[in-house]
PDB file of N, CA and C in Angstrom:
ATOM      1  N   UNK A 118       3.008  22.246  -6.096  1.00 76.00           N
ATOM      2  CA  UNK A 118       3.438  21.463  -4.939  1.00 76.00           C
ATOM      3  C   UNK A 118       3.950  20.110  -5.442  1.00 76.00           C
ATOM      4  N   UNK A 119       5.152  19.727  -5.059  1.00 85.00           N
ATOM      5  CA  UNK A 119       5.699  18.442  -5.519  1.00 85.00           C
ATOM      6  C   UNK A 119       4.967  17.254  -4.894  1.00 85.00           C
ATOM      7  N   UNK A 120       4.964  16.166  -5.626  1.00 86.00           N
ATOM      8  CA  UNK A 120       4.366  14.930  -5.137  1.00 86.00           C
ATOM      9  C   UNK A 120       5.214  14.392  -3.989  1.00 86.00           C
ATOM     10  N   UNK A 121       4.591  14.007  -2.871  1.00 92.00           N
ATOM     11  CA  UNK A 121       5.366  13.444  -1.758  1.00 92.00           C
ATOM     12  C   UNK A 121       6.113  12.182  -2.206  1.00 92.00           C
ATOM     13  N   UNK A 122       7.301  12.028  -1.681  1.00 96.00           N
ATOM     14  CA  UNK A 122       8.137  10.878  -2.036  1.00 96.00           C
ATOM     15  C   UNK A 122       7.652   9.608  -1.349  1.00 96.00           C
ATOM     16  N   UNK A 123       7.915   8.500  -1.997  1.00 97.00           N
ATOM     17  CA  UNK A 123       7.705   7.189  -1.387  1.00 97.00           C
ATOM     18  C   UNK A 123       9.091   6.600  -1.161  1.00 97.00           C
ATOM     19  N   UNK A 124       9.447   6.441   0.087  1.00 97.00           N
ATOM     20  CA  UNK A 124      10.770   5.903   0.407  1.00 97.00           C
ATOM     21  C   UNK A 124      10.855   4.440  -0.029  1.00 97.00           C
ATOM     22  N   UNK A 125      12.044   3.994  -0.425  1.00 98.00           N
ATOM     23  CA  UNK A 125      12.198   2.604  -0.886  1.00 98.00           C
ATOM     24  C   UNK A 125      11.693   1.568   0.117  1.00 98.00           C
ATOM     25  N   UNK A 126      11.975   1.772   1.397  1.00 98.00           N
ATOM     26  CA  UNK A 126      11.514   0.806   2.396  1.00 98.00           C
ATOM     27  C   UNK A 126       9.988   0.790   2.478  1.00 98.00           C
ATOM     28  N   UNK A 127       9.363   1.938   2.301  1.00 98.00           N
ATOM     29  CA  UNK A 127       7.897   1.994   2.301  1.00 98.00           C
ATOM     30  C   UNK A 127       7.342   1.227   1.107  1.00 98.00           C
ATOM     31  N   UNK A 128       7.999   1.320  -0.031  1.00 97.00           N
ATOM     32  CA  UNK A 128       7.567   0.568  -1.212  1.00 97.00           C
ATOM     33  C   UNK A 128       7.662  -0.933  -0.944  1.00 97.00           C
ATOM     34  N   UNK A 129       8.697  -1.347  -0.240  1.00 98.00           N
ATOM     35  CA  UNK A 129       8.852  -2.757   0.127  1.00 98.00           C
ATOM     36  C   UNK A 129       7.705  -3.174   1.049  1.00 98.00           C
ATOM     37  N   UNK A 130       7.396  -2.342   2.029  1.00 98.00           N
ATOM     38  CA  UNK A 130       6.299  -2.665   2.955  1.00 98.00           C
ATOM     39  C   UNK A 130       4.968  -2.730   2.209  1.00 98.00           C
ATOM     40  N   UNK A 131       4.752  -1.838   1.258  1.00 97.00           N
ATOM     41  CA  UNK A 131       3.514  -1.875   0.479  1.00 97.00           C
ATOM     42  C   UNK A 131       3.440  -3.165  -0.331  1.00 97.00           C
ATOM     43  N   UNK A 132       4.542  -3.540  -0.947  1.00 96.00           N
ATOM     44  CA  UNK A 132       4.570  -4.799  -1.704  1.00 96.00           C
ATOM     45  C   UNK A 132       4.291  -5.982  -0.776  1.00 96.00           C
ATOM     46  N   UNK A 133       4.876  -5.988   0.404  1.00 97.00           N
ATOM     47  CA  UNK A 133       4.625  -7.059   1.373  1.00 97.00           C
ATOM     48  C   UNK A 133       3.153  -7.098   1.769  1.00 97.00           C
ATOM     49  N   UNK A 134       2.540  -5.934   1.940  1.00 96.00           N
ATOM     50  CA  UNK A 134       1.124  -5.877   2.298  1.00 96.00           C
ATOM     51  C   UNK A 134       0.261  -6.442   1.184  1.00 96.00           C
ATOM     52  N   UNK A 135       0.564  -6.091  -0.050  1.00 94.00           N
ATOM     53  CA  UNK A 135      -0.214  -6.600  -1.178  1.00 94.00           C
ATOM     54  C   UNK A 135      -0.035  -8.105  -1.339  1.00 94.00           C
ATOM     55  N   UNK A 136       1.170  -8.584  -1.133  1.00 95.00           N
ATOM     56  CA  UNK A 136       1.424 -10.024  -1.214  1.00 95.00           C
ATOM     57  C   UNK A 136       0.667 -10.758  -0.116  1.00 95.00           C
ATOM     58  N   UNK A 137       0.700 -10.223   1.102  1.00 95.00           N
ATOM     59  CA  UNK A 137      -0.022 -10.846   2.208  1.00 95.00           C
ATOM     60  C   UNK A 137      -1.525 -10.841   1.948  1.00 95.00           C
ATOM     61  N   UNK A 138      -2.044  -9.740   1.401  1.00 92.00           N
ATOM     62  CA  UNK A 138      -3.472  -9.672   1.079  1.00 92.00           C
ATOM     63  C   UNK A 138      -3.827 -10.712   0.027  1.00 92.00           C
ATOM     64  N   UNK A 139      -2.963 -10.863  -0.961  1.00 92.00           N
ATOM     65  CA  UNK A 139      -3.203 -11.850  -2.016  1.00 92.00           C
ATOM     66  C   UNK A 139      -3.187 -13.269  -1.463  1.00 92.00           C
ATOM     67  N   UNK A 140      -2.397 -13.485  -0.425  1.00 93.00           N
ATOM     68  CA  UNK A 140      -2.303 -14.812   0.198  1.00 93.00           C
ATOM     69  C   UNK A 140      -3.362 -15.031   1.272  1.00 93.00           C
ATOM     70  N   UNK A 141      -4.222 -14.022   1.489  1.00 91.00           N
ATOM     71  CA  UNK A 141      -5.279 -14.143   2.485  1.00 91.00           C
ATOM     72  C   UNK A 141      -4.812 -13.967   3.909  1.00 91.00           C
ATOM     73  N   UNK A 142      -3.689 -13.288   4.098  1.00 93.00           N
ATOM     74  CA  UNK A 142      -3.122 -13.092   5.437  1.00 93.00           C
ATOM     75  C   UNK A 142      -3.306 -11.636   5.869  1.00 93.00           C
ATOM     76  N   UNK A 143      -4.518 -11.312   6.282  1.00 91.00           N
ATOM     77  CA  UNK A 143      -4.839  -9.935   6.661  1.00 91.00           C
ATOM     78  C   UNK A 143      -3.962  -9.383   7.788  1.00 91.00           C
ATOM     79  N   UNK A 144      -3.670 -10.147   8.846  1.00 94.00           N
ATOM     80  CA  UNK A 144      -2.826  -9.588   9.912  1.00 94.00           C
ATOM     81  C   UNK A 144      -1.430  -9.186   9.405  1.00 94.00           C
ATOM     82  N   UNK A 145      -0.869  -9.996   8.526  1.00 96.00           N
ATOM     83  CA  UNK A 145       0.447  -9.679   7.982  1.00 96.00           C
ATOM     84  C   UNK A 145       0.371  -8.452   7.077  1.00 96.00           C
ATOM     85  N   UNK A 146      -0.718  -8.331   6.327  1.00 95.00           N
ATOM     86  CA  UNK A 146      -0.901  -7.154   5.471  1.00 95.00           C
ATOM     87  C   UNK A 146      -0.968  -5.895   6.320  1.00 95.00           C
ATOM     88  N   UNK A 147      -1.747  -5.951   7.377  1.00 95.00           N
ATOM     89  CA  UNK A 147      -1.868  -4.798   8.271  1.00 95.00           C
ATOM     90  C   UNK A 147      -0.525  -4.456   8.914  1.00 95.00           C
ATOM     91  N   UNK A 148       0.194  -5.468   9.352  1.00 97.00           N
ATOM     92  CA  UNK A 148       1.503  -5.226   9.977  1.00 97.00           C
ATOM     93  C   UNK A 148       2.452  -4.535   9.005  1.00 97.00           C
ATOM     94  N   UNK A 149       2.462  -4.964   7.754  1.00 97.00           N
ATOM     95  CA  UNK A 149       3.336  -4.332   6.756  1.00 97.00           C
ATOM     96  C   UNK A 149       2.931  -2.880   6.534  1.00 97.00           C
ATOM     97  N   UNK A 150       1.639  -2.619   6.470  1.00 97.00           N
ATOM     98  CA  UNK A 150       1.167  -1.246   6.255  1.00 97.00           C
ATOM     99  C   UNK A 150       1.513  -0.342   7.429  1.00 97.00           C
ATOM    100  N   UNK A 151       1.522  -0.900   8.628  1.00 97.00           N
ATOM    101  CA  UNK A 151       1.817  -0.108   9.829  1.00 97.00           C
ATOM    102  C   UNK A 151       3.263   0.394   9.852  1.00 97.00           C
ATOM    103  N   UNK A 152       4.138  -0.191   9.045  1.00 97.00           N
ATOM    104  CA  UNK A 152       5.538   0.212   9.009  1.00 97.00           C
ATOM    105  C   UNK A 152       5.812   1.356   8.037  1.00 97.00           C
ATOM    106  N   UNK A 153       4.806   1.797   7.304  1.00 98.00           N
ATOM    107  CA  UNK A 153       5.005   2.851   6.307  1.00 98.00           C
ATOM    108  C   UNK A 153       4.995   4.214   6.997  1.00 98.00           C
ATOM    109  N   UNK A 154       5.999   5.031   6.696  1.00 97.00           N
ATOM    110  CA  UNK A 154       6.115   6.358   7.307  1.00 97.00           C
ATOM    111  C   UNK A 154       5.076   7.320   6.707  1.00 97.00           C
ATOM    112  N   UNK A 155       4.820   8.407   7.422  1.00 96.00           N
ATOM    113  CA  UNK A 155       3.770   9.349   7.053  1.00 96.00           C
ATOM    114  C   UNK A 155       3.995   9.979   5.670  1.00 96.00           C
ATOM    115  N   UNK A 156       5.215  10.412   5.387  1.00 96.00           N
ATOM    116  CA  UNK A 156       5.477  11.046   4.083  1.00 96.00           C
ATOM    117  C   UNK A 156       5.225  10.059   2.943  1.00 96.00           C
ATOM    118  N   UNK A 157       5.651   8.827   3.119  1.00 97.00           N
ATOM    119  CA  UNK A 157       5.425   7.821   2.091  1.00 97.00           C
ATOM    120  C   UNK A 157       3.934   7.524   1.935  1.00 97.00           C
ATOM    121  N   UNK A 158       3.193   7.531   3.047  1.00 96.00           N
ATOM    122  CA  UNK A 158       1.736   7.341   2.978  1.00 96.00           C
ATOM    123  C   UNK A 158       1.117   8.397   2.081  1.00 96.00           C
ATOM    124  N   UNK A 159       1.560   9.632   2.278  1.00 96.00           N
ATOM    125  CA  UNK A 159       1.034  10.731   1.470  1.00 96.00           C
ATOM    126  C   UNK A 159       1.351  10.509   0.002  1.00 96.00           C
ATOM    127  N   UNK A 160       2.551  10.043  -0.289  1.00 97.00           N
ATOM    128  CA  UNK A 160       2.935   9.756  -1.671  1.00 97.00           C
ATOM    129  C   UNK A 160       2.117   8.630  -2.270  1.00 97.00           C
ATOM    130  N   UNK A 161       1.890   7.589  -1.485  1.00 97.00           N
ATOM    131  CA  UNK A 161       1.088   6.451  -1.955  1.00 97.00           C
ATOM    132  C   UNK A 161      -0.334   6.908  -2.242  1.00 97.00           C
ATOM    133  N   UNK A 162      -0.921   7.624  -1.290  1.00 96.00           N
ATOM    134  CA  UNK A 162      -2.292   8.098  -1.471  1.00 96.00           C
ATOM    135  C   UNK A 162      -2.415   9.016  -2.676  1.00 96.00           C
ATOM    136  N   UNK A 163      -1.438   9.895  -2.855  1.00 96.00           N
ATOM    137  CA  UNK A 163      -1.447  10.818  -3.999  1.00 96.00           C
ATOM    138  C   UNK A 163      -1.414  10.051  -5.318  1.00 96.00           C
ATOM    139  N   UNK A 164      -0.537   9.079  -5.417  1.00 96.00           N
ATOM    140  CA  UNK A 164      -0.419   8.308  -6.663  1.00 96.00           C
ATOM    141  C   UNK A 164      -1.653   7.453  -6.927  1.00 96.00           C
ATOM    142  N   UNK A 165      -2.205   6.847  -5.879  1.00 96.00           N
ATOM    143  CA  UNK A 165      -3.416   6.050  -6.063  1.00 96.00           C
ATOM    144  C   UNK A 165      -4.596   6.931  -6.467  1.00 96.00           C
ATOM    145  N   UNK A 166      -4.694   8.119  -5.877  1.00 96.00           N
ATOM    146  CA  UNK A 166      -5.764   9.045  -6.254  1.00 96.00           C
ATOM    147  C   UNK A 166      -5.638   9.450  -7.720  1.00 96.00           C
ATOM    148  N   UNK A 167      -4.404   9.634  -8.186  1.00 95.00           N
ATOM    149  CA  UNK A 167      -4.196   9.973  -9.600  1.00 95.00           C
ATOM    150  C   UNK A 167      -4.670   8.847 -10.507  1.00 95.00           C
ATOM    151  N   UNK A 168      -4.670   7.618  -9.997  1.00 95.00           N
ATOM    152  CA  UNK A 168      -5.153   6.468 -10.758  1.00 95.00           C
ATOM    153  C   UNK A 168      -6.652   6.242 -10.556  1.00 95.00           C
ATOM    154  N   UNK A 169      -7.275   7.068  -9.708  1.00 97.00           N
ATOM    155  CA  UNK A 169      -8.700   6.964  -9.466  1.00 97.00           C
ATOM    156  C   UNK A 169      -9.082   5.880  -8.478  1.00 97.00           C
ATOM    157  N   UNK A 170      -8.199   5.570  -7.567  1.00 96.00           N
ATOM    158  CA  UNK A 170      -8.477   4.513  -6.591  1.00 96.00           C
ATOM    159  C   UNK A 170      -7.876   4.896  -5.247  1.00 96.00           C
ATOM    160  N   UNK A 171      -8.012   4.011  -4.277  1.00 96.00           N
ATOM    161  CA  UNK A 171      -7.378   4.213  -2.978  1.00 96.00           C
ATOM    162  C   UNK A 171      -6.844   2.871  -2.478  1.00 96.00           C
ATOM    163  N   UNK A 172      -6.164   2.896  -1.361  1.00 94.00           N
ATOM    164  CA  UNK A 172      -5.502   1.689  -0.871  1.00 94.00           C
ATOM    165  C   UNK A 172      -6.494   0.582  -0.532  1.00 94.00           C
ATOM    166  N   UNK A 173      -7.639   0.919   0.038  1.00 91.00           N
ATOM    167  CA  UNK A 173      -8.617  -0.122   0.365  1.00 91.00           C
ATOM    168  C   UNK A 173      -9.094  -0.841  -0.890  1.00 91.00           C
ATOM    169  N   UNK A 174      -9.336  -0.090  -1.952  1.00 94.00           N
ATOM    170  CA  UNK A 174      -9.747  -0.716  -3.211  1.00 94.00           C
ATOM    171  C   UNK A 174      -8.649  -1.608  -3.777  1.00 94.00           C
ATOM    172  N   UNK A 175      -7.413  -1.152  -3.697  1.00 93.00           N
ATOM    173  CA  UNK A 175      -6.295  -1.944  -4.212  1.00 93.00           C
ATOM    174  C   UNK A 175      -6.137  -3.235  -3.410  1.00 93.00           C
ATOM    175  N   UNK A 176      -6.238  -3.150  -2.090  1.00 89.00           N
ATOM    176  CA  UNK A 176      -6.129  -4.353  -1.259  1.00 89.00           C
ATOM    177  C   UNK A 176      -7.284  -5.317  -1.542  1.00 89.00           C
ATOM    178  N   UNK A 177      -8.489  -4.785  -1.660  1.00 90.00           N
ATOM    179  CA  UNK A 177      -9.649  -5.637  -1.940  1.00 90.00           C
ATOM    180  C   UNK A 177      -9.509  -6.300  -3.312  1.00 90.00           C
ATOM    181  N   UNK A 178      -9.070  -5.541  -4.297  1.00 90.00           N
ATOM    182  CA  UNK A 178      -8.880  -6.092  -5.642  1.00 90.00           C
ATOM    183  C   UNK A 178      -7.823  -7.198  -5.622  1.00 90.00           C
ATOM    184  N   UNK A 179      -6.736  -6.963  -4.906  1.00 89.00           N
ATOM    185  CA  UNK A 179      -5.670  -7.953  -4.802  1.00 89.00           C
ATOM    186  C   UNK A 179      -6.183  -9.237  -4.173  1.00 89.00           C
ATOM    187  N   UNK A 180      -6.957  -9.108  -3.112  1.00 86.00           N
ATOM    188  CA  UNK A 180      -7.498 -10.295  -2.434  1.00 86.00           C
ATOM    189  C   UNK A 180      -8.488 -11.033  -3.331  1.00 86.00           C
ATOM    190  N   UNK A 181      -9.331 -10.288  -4.057  1.00 87.00           N
ATOM    191  CA  UNK A 181     -10.299 -10.934  -4.970  1.00 87.00           C
ATOM    192  C   UNK A 181      -9.581 -11.670  -6.087  1.00 87.00           C
ATOM    193  N   UNK A 182      -8.565 -11.060  -6.660  1.00 86.00           N
ATOM    194  CA  UNK A 182      -7.825 -11.681  -7.755  1.00 86.00           C
ATOM    195  C   UNK A 182      -7.162 -12.966  -7.294  1.00 86.00           C
ATOM    196  N   UNK A 183      -6.648 -12.965  -6.091  1.00 81.00           N
ATOM    197  CA  UNK A 183      -5.982 -14.162  -5.564  1.00 81.00           C
ATOM    198  C   UNK A 183      -6.982 -15.274  -5.303  1.00 81.00           C
ATOM    199  N   UNK A 184      -8.205 -14.898  -4.902  1.00 79.00           N
ATOM    200  CA  UNK A 184      -9.232 -15.892  -4.599  1.00 79.00           C
ATOM    201  C   UNK A 184      -9.851 -16.502  -5.860  1.00 79.00           C
ATOM    202  N   UNK A 185      -9.712 -15.805  -6.971  1.00 77.00           N
ATOM    203  CA  UNK A 185     -10.334 -16.272  -8.220  1.00 77.00           C
ATOM    204  C   UNK A 185      -9.574 -17.414  -8.858  1.00 77.00           C
TER     205      UNK A 185
END
């Protein structure tokens, strides 16, 4: 089964979410994540699982790193 694709716009929204999380702006992070389409979500989750993590861990890590 092929890995689900991550559309370019979804990658932009994910980057915006991570940047907002790093800046301590949770509402903006959530808003960016809400714009990601279902197929891209599947691709993101698949790739993060291959790295042994998930989106919540990545967001939490990003926020901790920014706070340090």
